[in-house]
Coordinates of C-alpha atoms in Angstrom, one line a residue:
X1 CA -10.2 11.7 29.7
X2 CA -8.0 11.2 26.6
X3 CA -4.9 9.1 26.9
X4 CA -3.3 11.1 24.1
X5 CA -3.9 11.6 20.4
X6 CA -3.1 10.0 17.1
X7 CA -2.3 12.9 14.8
X8 CA -2.8 12.6 11.0
X9 CA 0.4 13.6 9.2
X10 CA -0.6 12.3 5.7
X11 CA -4.3 11.6 5.3
X12 CA -4.5 9.9 1.9
X13 CA -8.0 8.5 1.7
X14 CA -8.3 7.3 5.3
X15 CA -11.4 7.5 7.5
X16 CA -12.5 6.4 10.9
X17 CA -15.1 3.6 10.8
X18 CA -16.3 0.4 12.4
X19 CA -18.5 -2.5 11.4
X20 CA -21.5 -0.3 10.6
X21 CA -24.8 0.8 12.2
X22 CA -26.9 -2.4 12.4
X23 CA -29.8 -0.2 13.7
X24 CA -29.6 2.0 10.6
X25 CA -31.8 0.2 8.1
X26 CA -34.9 0.2 10.4
X27 CA -34.7 4.0 10.1
X28 CA -33.9 4.0 6.4
X29 CA -30.2 4.6 7.0
X30 CA -27.6 2.4 5.2
X31 CA -25.6 0.1 7.4
X32 CA -22.3 1.4 6.1
X33 CA -19.1 0.6 7.9
X34 CA -15.9 -1.2 6.9
X35 CA -16.4 -2.7 3.4
X36 CA -14.0 -5.5 4.2
X37 CA -15.5 -6.7 7.4
X38 CA -13.2 -9.7 7.8
X39 CA -10.1 -7.6 7.7
X40 CA -11.5 -5.0 10.1
X41 CA -12.4 -7.7 12.5
X42 CA -8.9 -9.2 12.3
X43 CA -7.2 -5.9 12.9
X44 CA -9.3 -5.3 16.0
X45 CA -8.8 -8.8 17.3
X46 CA -5.0 -8.5 16.9
X47 CA -5.1 -5.2 18.9
X48 CA -7.1 -6.9 21.7
X49 CA -10.3 -4.8 20.9
X50 CA -13.9 -5.7 20.5
X51 CA -14.7 -6.5 16.9
X52 CA -16.9 -3.4 16.6
X53 CA -14.4 -0.9 17.9
X54 CA -13.6 2.1 15.8
X55 CA -10.5 1.8 13.6
X56 CA -9.0 3.4 10.5
X57 CA -9.9 2.3 6.9
X58 CA -7.1 3.3 4.6
X59 CA -8.0 3.1 0.9
X60 CA -5.5 2.9 -1.9
X61 CA -3.3 6.0 -1.0
X62 CA -0.4 6.3 1.5
X63 CA -1.2 7.5 5.0
X64 CA 1.0 8.5 8.0
X65 CA 0.3 9.1 11.6
X66 CA 2.1 9.9 14.9
X67 CA 1.0 9.1 18.4
X68 CA 2.0 11.2 21.5
X69 CA 1.8 8.1 23.8
X70 CA 2.9 4.5 23.6
X71 CA 0.3 2.4 21.7
X72 CA -0.2 -1.1 20.3
X73 CA -1.4 -1.3 16.7
X74 CA -2.3 -4.0 14.1
X75 CA -2.7 -3.7 10.3
X76 CA -4.8 -6.1 8.3
X77 CA -6.4 -6.2 4.9
X78 CA -4.8 -6.0 1.5
X79 CA -1.0 -6.1 1.1
X80 CA 0.7 -2.9 2.3
X81 CA 4.0 -1.8 3.8
X82 CA 3.8 -0.9 7.5
X83 CA 6.7 1.2 8.9
X84 CA 7.0 2.3 12.5
X85 CA 9.7 4.8 13.2
X86 CA 11.1 4.2 9.7
X87 CA 11.5 0.5 10.3
X88 CA 9.3 -2.0 8.4
X89 CA 7.1 -4.1 10.7
X90 CA 4.8 -7.1 10.0
X91 CA 1.2 -6.9 8.9
X92 CA -1.4 -9.0 10.7
X93 CA 0.5 -9.0 13.9
X94 CA 0.4 -6.7 17.0
X95 CA 3.1 -4.1 16.8
X96 CA 4.3 -1.8 19.6
X97 CA 4.7 1.9 18.8
X98 CA 6.6 4.3 21.2
X99 CA 5.5 7.8 21.7
X100 CA 6.7 10.1 18.9
X101 CA 7.3 7.4 16.4
X102 CA 5.7 7.7 13.0
X103 CA 3.3 5.0 11.7
X104 CA 3.4 4.8 7.9
X105 CA 1.0 2.7 5.7
X106 CA 2.4 2.7 2.1
X107 CA 2.4 0.8 -1.1
X108 CA -1.1 -0.6 -0.8
X109 CA -1.2 -3.2 -3.6
X110 CA -3.4 -6.1 -4.8
X111 CA -6.6 -4.9 -3.2
X112 CA -7.8 -1.5 -2.1
X113 CA -8.2 -1.3 1.6
X114 CA -6.1 -1.8 4.7
X115 CA -7.3 -1.5 8.3
X116 CA -5.3 0.0 11.2
X117 CA -6.5 -0.7 14.7
X118 CA -5.1 0.7 18.0
X119 CA -5.4 -1.1 21.3
X120 CA -8.2 0.6 23.2
X121 CA -9.5 2.2 20.1
X122 CA -10.5 5.9 19.7
X123 CA -12.9 8.2 21.5
X124 CA -15.1 9.4 18.6
X125 CA -18.7 10.5 18.0
X126 CA -21.3 7.9 17.1
X127 CA -24.6 8.0 15.3
X128 CA -27.1 5.2 15.9
X129 CA -24.4 3.4 17.8
X130 CA -21.8 3.6 15.0
X131 CA -19.0 5.9 14.0
X132 CA -19.2 4.8 10.4
X133 CA -19.3 7.8 8.0
X134 CA -22.5 8.6 6.1
X135 CA -22.2 11.3 3.4
X136 CA -26.0 11.6 3.0
X137 CA -26.4 12.4 6.7
X138 CA -23.2 14.5 6.7
X139 CA -21.7 12.4 9.5
X140 CA -18.0 11.6 9.6
X141 CA -15.8 11.7 6.4
X142 CA -12.3 11.5 5.2
X143 CA -9.5 12.4 7.7
X144 CA -7.5 15.6 7.1
X145 CA -3.8 16.3 7.7
X146 CA -3.3 17.8 11.2
X147 CA -6.5 16.2 12.6
X148 CA -6.0 14.7 16.1
X149 CA -7.9 11.5 17.0
X150 CA -8.4 11.0 20.8
X151 CA -7.0 7.7 22.1
X152 CA -8.7 5.9 25.0
X153 CA -5.6 4.3 26.5
X154 CA -1.8 4.0 26.2
X155 CA -0.1 0.6 25.9
X156 CA 3.5 0.1 27.1
X157 CA 5.8 -1.6 24.6
X158 CA 5.6 -5.3 24.4
X159 CA 9.1 -6.1 23.2
X160 CA 12.1 -8.4 23.6
X161 CA 14.8 -5.8 24.5
X162 CA 17.6 -8.1 23.4
X163 CA 16.3 -8.4 19.9
X164 CA 13.9 -5.5 19.5
X165 CA 11.2 -7.8 18.3
X166 CA 7.7 -8.9 19.4
X167 CA 7.6 -12.0 21.6
X168 CA 4.9 -13.7 19.6
X169 CA 3.9 -14.7 16.1
X170 CA 0.2 -15.3 15.6
X171 CA -1.2 -17.4 12.7
X172 CA -4.0 -15.4 11.0
X173 CA -6.5 -17.3 8.8
X174 CA -5.6 -17.2 5.1
X175 CA -7.6 -14.8 2.8
X176 CA -10.2 -16.4 0.6
X177 CA -9.8 -16.5 -3.2
X178 CA -9.8 -12.9 -4.3
X179 CA -11.0 -13.6 -7.9
X180 CA -14.1 -15.6 -7.2
X181 CA -17.4 -14.1 -6.0
X182 CA -19.8 -16.7 -4.4
X183 CA -23.5 -16.0 -4.7
X184 CA -26.9 -17.6 -4.1
X185 CA -29.8 -17.3 -6.5
X186 CA -31.9 -14.2 -6.0
X187 CA -35.7 -13.9 -5.8
X188 CA -36.0 -12.7 -9.4
X189 CA -33.7 -15.2 -11.1
X190 CA -36.6 -16.7 -13.0
X191 CA -37.2 -13.3 -14.7
X192 CA -34.0 -13.9 -16.6
X193 CA -34.9 -17.4 -17.9
X194 CA -31.9 -19.2 -19.5
X195 CA -29.8 -16.0 -19.7
X196 CA -29.3 -16.2 -15.9
X197 CA -26.6 -18.7 -16.3
X198 CA -24.4 -16.0 -17.9
X199 CA -23.7 -14.6 -14.4
X200 CA -21.9 -17.8 -13.5
X201 CA -20.3 -18.5 -16.9
X202 CA -19.0 -15.1 -18.0
X203 CA -16.2 -13.0 -16.6
X204 CA -17.0 -9.4 -15.4
X205 CA -14.7 -6.4 -15.1
X206 CA -14.9 -4.0 -12.2
X207 CA -15.8 -0.5 -13.5
X208 CA -14.0 2.7 -12.2
X209 CA -17.5 4.1 -11.3
X210 CA -17.7 1.6 -8.4
X211 CA -17.9 2.9 -4.8
X212 CA -19.1 1.9 -1.3
X213 CA -22.7 2.0 -2.5
X214 CA -22.1 -0.7 -5.1
X215 CA -19.7 -2.3 -7.6
X216 CA -20.5 -1.8 -11.2
X217 CA -19.2 -4.5 -13.7
X218 CA -19.1 -4.8 -17.4
X219 CA -19.5 -8.0 -19.3
X220 CA -22.1 -10.2 -21.1
X221 CA -25.2 -9.5 -19.0
X222 CA -28.2 -11.6 -18.2
X223 CA -31.3 -10.2 -19.8
X224 CA -34.7 -9.8 -18.1
X225 CA -37.3 -11.7 -20.2
X226 CA -40.4 -10.5 -18.5
X227 CA -42.2 -7.1 -18.9
X228 CA -43.4 -4.8 -16.1
X229 CA -42.0 -2.7 -13.4
X230 CA -40.5 -4.0 -10.2
X231 CA -42.0 -2.2 -7.2
X232 CA -39.5 -0.6 -4.8
X233 CA -38.8 -3.0 -1.9
X234 CA -36.2 -3.7 0.7
X235 CA -33.0 -5.1 -0.8
X236 CA -30.1 -6.8 1.1
X237 CA -26.5 -5.8 1.1
X238 CA -25.0 -8.0 -1.7
X239 CA -27.9 -7.9 -4.0
X240 CA -26.9 -8.4 -7.7
X241 CA -29.1 -6.2 -9.8
X242 CA -29.3 -5.8 -13.6
X243 CA -30.5 -2.2 -14.1
X244 CA -31.1 -0.7 -17.6
X245 CA -27.8 -0.1 -19.3
X246 CA -24.7 -2.1 -19.9
X247 CA -23.5 -2.8 -16.3
X248 CA -24.1 -5.3 -13.6
X249 CA -24.6 -3.8 -10.1
X250 CA -23.7 -5.4 -6.8
X251 CA -25.0 -3.4 -3.9
X252 CA -22.5 -3.0 -1.0
X253 CA -22.8 -1.6 2.5
X254 CA -23.5 2.0 1.5
X255 CA -26.6 1.0 -0.5
X256 CA -30.0 2.4 0.1
X257 CA -32.4 0.1 1.9
X258 CA -34.9 0.0 -1.0
X259 CA -34.6 -0.4 -4.7
X260 CA -36.8 -1.3 -7.7
X261 CA -34.5 -3.4 -9.9
X262 CA -34.8 -7.2 -10.3
X263 CA -32.4 -9.1 -7.9
X264 CA -30.7 -11.8 -9.9
X265 CA -28.5 -13.1 -7.1
X266 CA -27.2 -12.2 -3.6
X267 CA -23.5 -12.5 -2.9
X268 CA -22.3 -14.2 0.3
X269 CA -20.8 -12.3 3.3
X270 CA -17.3 -13.7 2.4
X271 CA -17.8 -12.5 -1.2
X272 CA -18.6 -9.0 0.1
X273 CA -15.1 -8.9 1.6
X274 CA -13.7 -10.0 -1.8
X275 CA -15.6 -7.2 -3.5
X276 CA -14.3 -4.7 -1.0
X277 CA -10.8 -5.3 -2.3
X278 CA -11.6 -5.4 -6.0
X279 CA -9.8 -2.7 -8.0
X280 CA -11.2 -1.0 -11.2
X281 CA -10.2 -3.1 -14.2
X282 CA -10.0 -6.3 -12.2
X283 CA -11.7 -9.4 -13.7
X284 CA -14.0 -11.4 -11.4
X285 CA -16.1 -14.5 -11.8
X286 CA -19.2 -15.5 -10.0
X287 CA -19.8 -19.0 -8.5
X288 CA -23.2 -20.3 -7.5
X289 CA -23.5 -21.8 -4.0
X290 CA -26.5 -22.9 -2.1
X291 CA -27.8 -21.1 1.0
X292 CA -26.7 -24.0 3.1
X293 CA -23.1 -23.8 1.6
X294 CA -23.1 -20.0 2.2
X295 CA -24.1 -20.5 5.8
X296 CA -21.5 -23.2 6.4
X297 CA -18.8 -21.0 5.0
X298 CA -19.8 -18.1 7.1
X299 CA -19.8 -20.3 10.2
X300 CA -16.4 -21.6 9.4
X301 CA -15.0 -18.1 8.9
X302 CA -16.5 -17.0 12.2
X303 CA -15.0 -20.1 14.0
X304 CA -11.6 -19.2 12.5
X305 CA -11.8 -15.7 13.9
X306 CA -13.0 -16.9 17.2
X307 CA -9.9 -19.2 17.4
X308 CA -7.6 -16.2 16.5
X309 CA -9.3 -14.2 19.3
X310 CA -8.5 -17.0 21.8
X311 CA -4.9 -17.1 20.7
X312 CA -4.5 -13.3 21.0
X313 CA -6.1 -13.4 24.5
X314 CA -3.7 -16.2 25.6
X315 CA -0.7 -14.2 24.4
X316 CA -1.7 -11.0 26.1
X317 CA -2.5 -12.8 29.3
X318 CA 0.9 -14.5 29.3
X319 CA 2.7 -11.2 28.6
X320 CA 0.8 -9.5 31.4
X321 CA 2.2 -12.1 33.7
X322 CA 5.9 -11.3 32.7
X323 CA 8.1 -9.3 35.1
X324 CA 8.5 -5.8 33.8
X325 CA 11.2 -3.1 34.0
X326 CA 10.1 -0.5 31.5
X327 CA 6.8 -1.4 30.0
X328 CA 6.0 -5.1 29.3
X329 CA 9.3 -6.4 28.1
X330 CA 11.5 -9.5 28.5
X331 CA 15.2 -8.8 28.8

């Protein structure tokens, strides 16, 4: 039974997604999901949800929503202005919303994507265990103005009634460098001989033809020095390919599971989040790291998110223990 609805007032370029369908590739289906996985996880953690819970991915354009019940939200990702009931509220913090108040996400700057999570998440259809859109399969898609998204629960306001502010301030791990893309050497790096070093020496500019399937970049490209075709084979998310033409291609989460271009490098999981926020015209540089370094960075990032999760749980547990008059408040 629905606990109410979140109604789309202004859709922009928003969609419902999650961390993707991990079961998809075994069936030839792209993993898909939130392109900036780190920010999606942070938004859900701050809202008290499981990391894989459905949430809203808001790309580039303004969006506005209204809930018909009290809810708790959190916005993470690139810089954006969050307003609730016309009042600006903080990003990367849990924020209470009363029934009937508008939620506005505007002025998305710096990067491309912001993620809006609601405590309890949404009751939405899933395919292979995920609600992530897939245009090839015709599943999901952009939200439309007037669309109503079922909520799974209401959350009474968590406010200090004397000051009208939240009772907490959570420290969120700082974002990584947004201009540097870390990558490990790929299986076909030897095919490029001494020109392979160009990947790590030259700047590359993000092309406007980039999308969720892959980022295309222009610059001085490495050149394949061997002849012959590359047989189609499985390729990972993050593969850096040099197809015929004048662009470098970095495959992202919407990529097909097989391809037939040489793989020069593979970007790290942290770098995928950087690429998710890269705007057309932005200049990026690649930096070589070893597999051991990439693994160490991924573990450190996961540990930081685990620590944030513990802090959020501690805050929510403490607030649940407070005496209440109207919702969870302290007067």
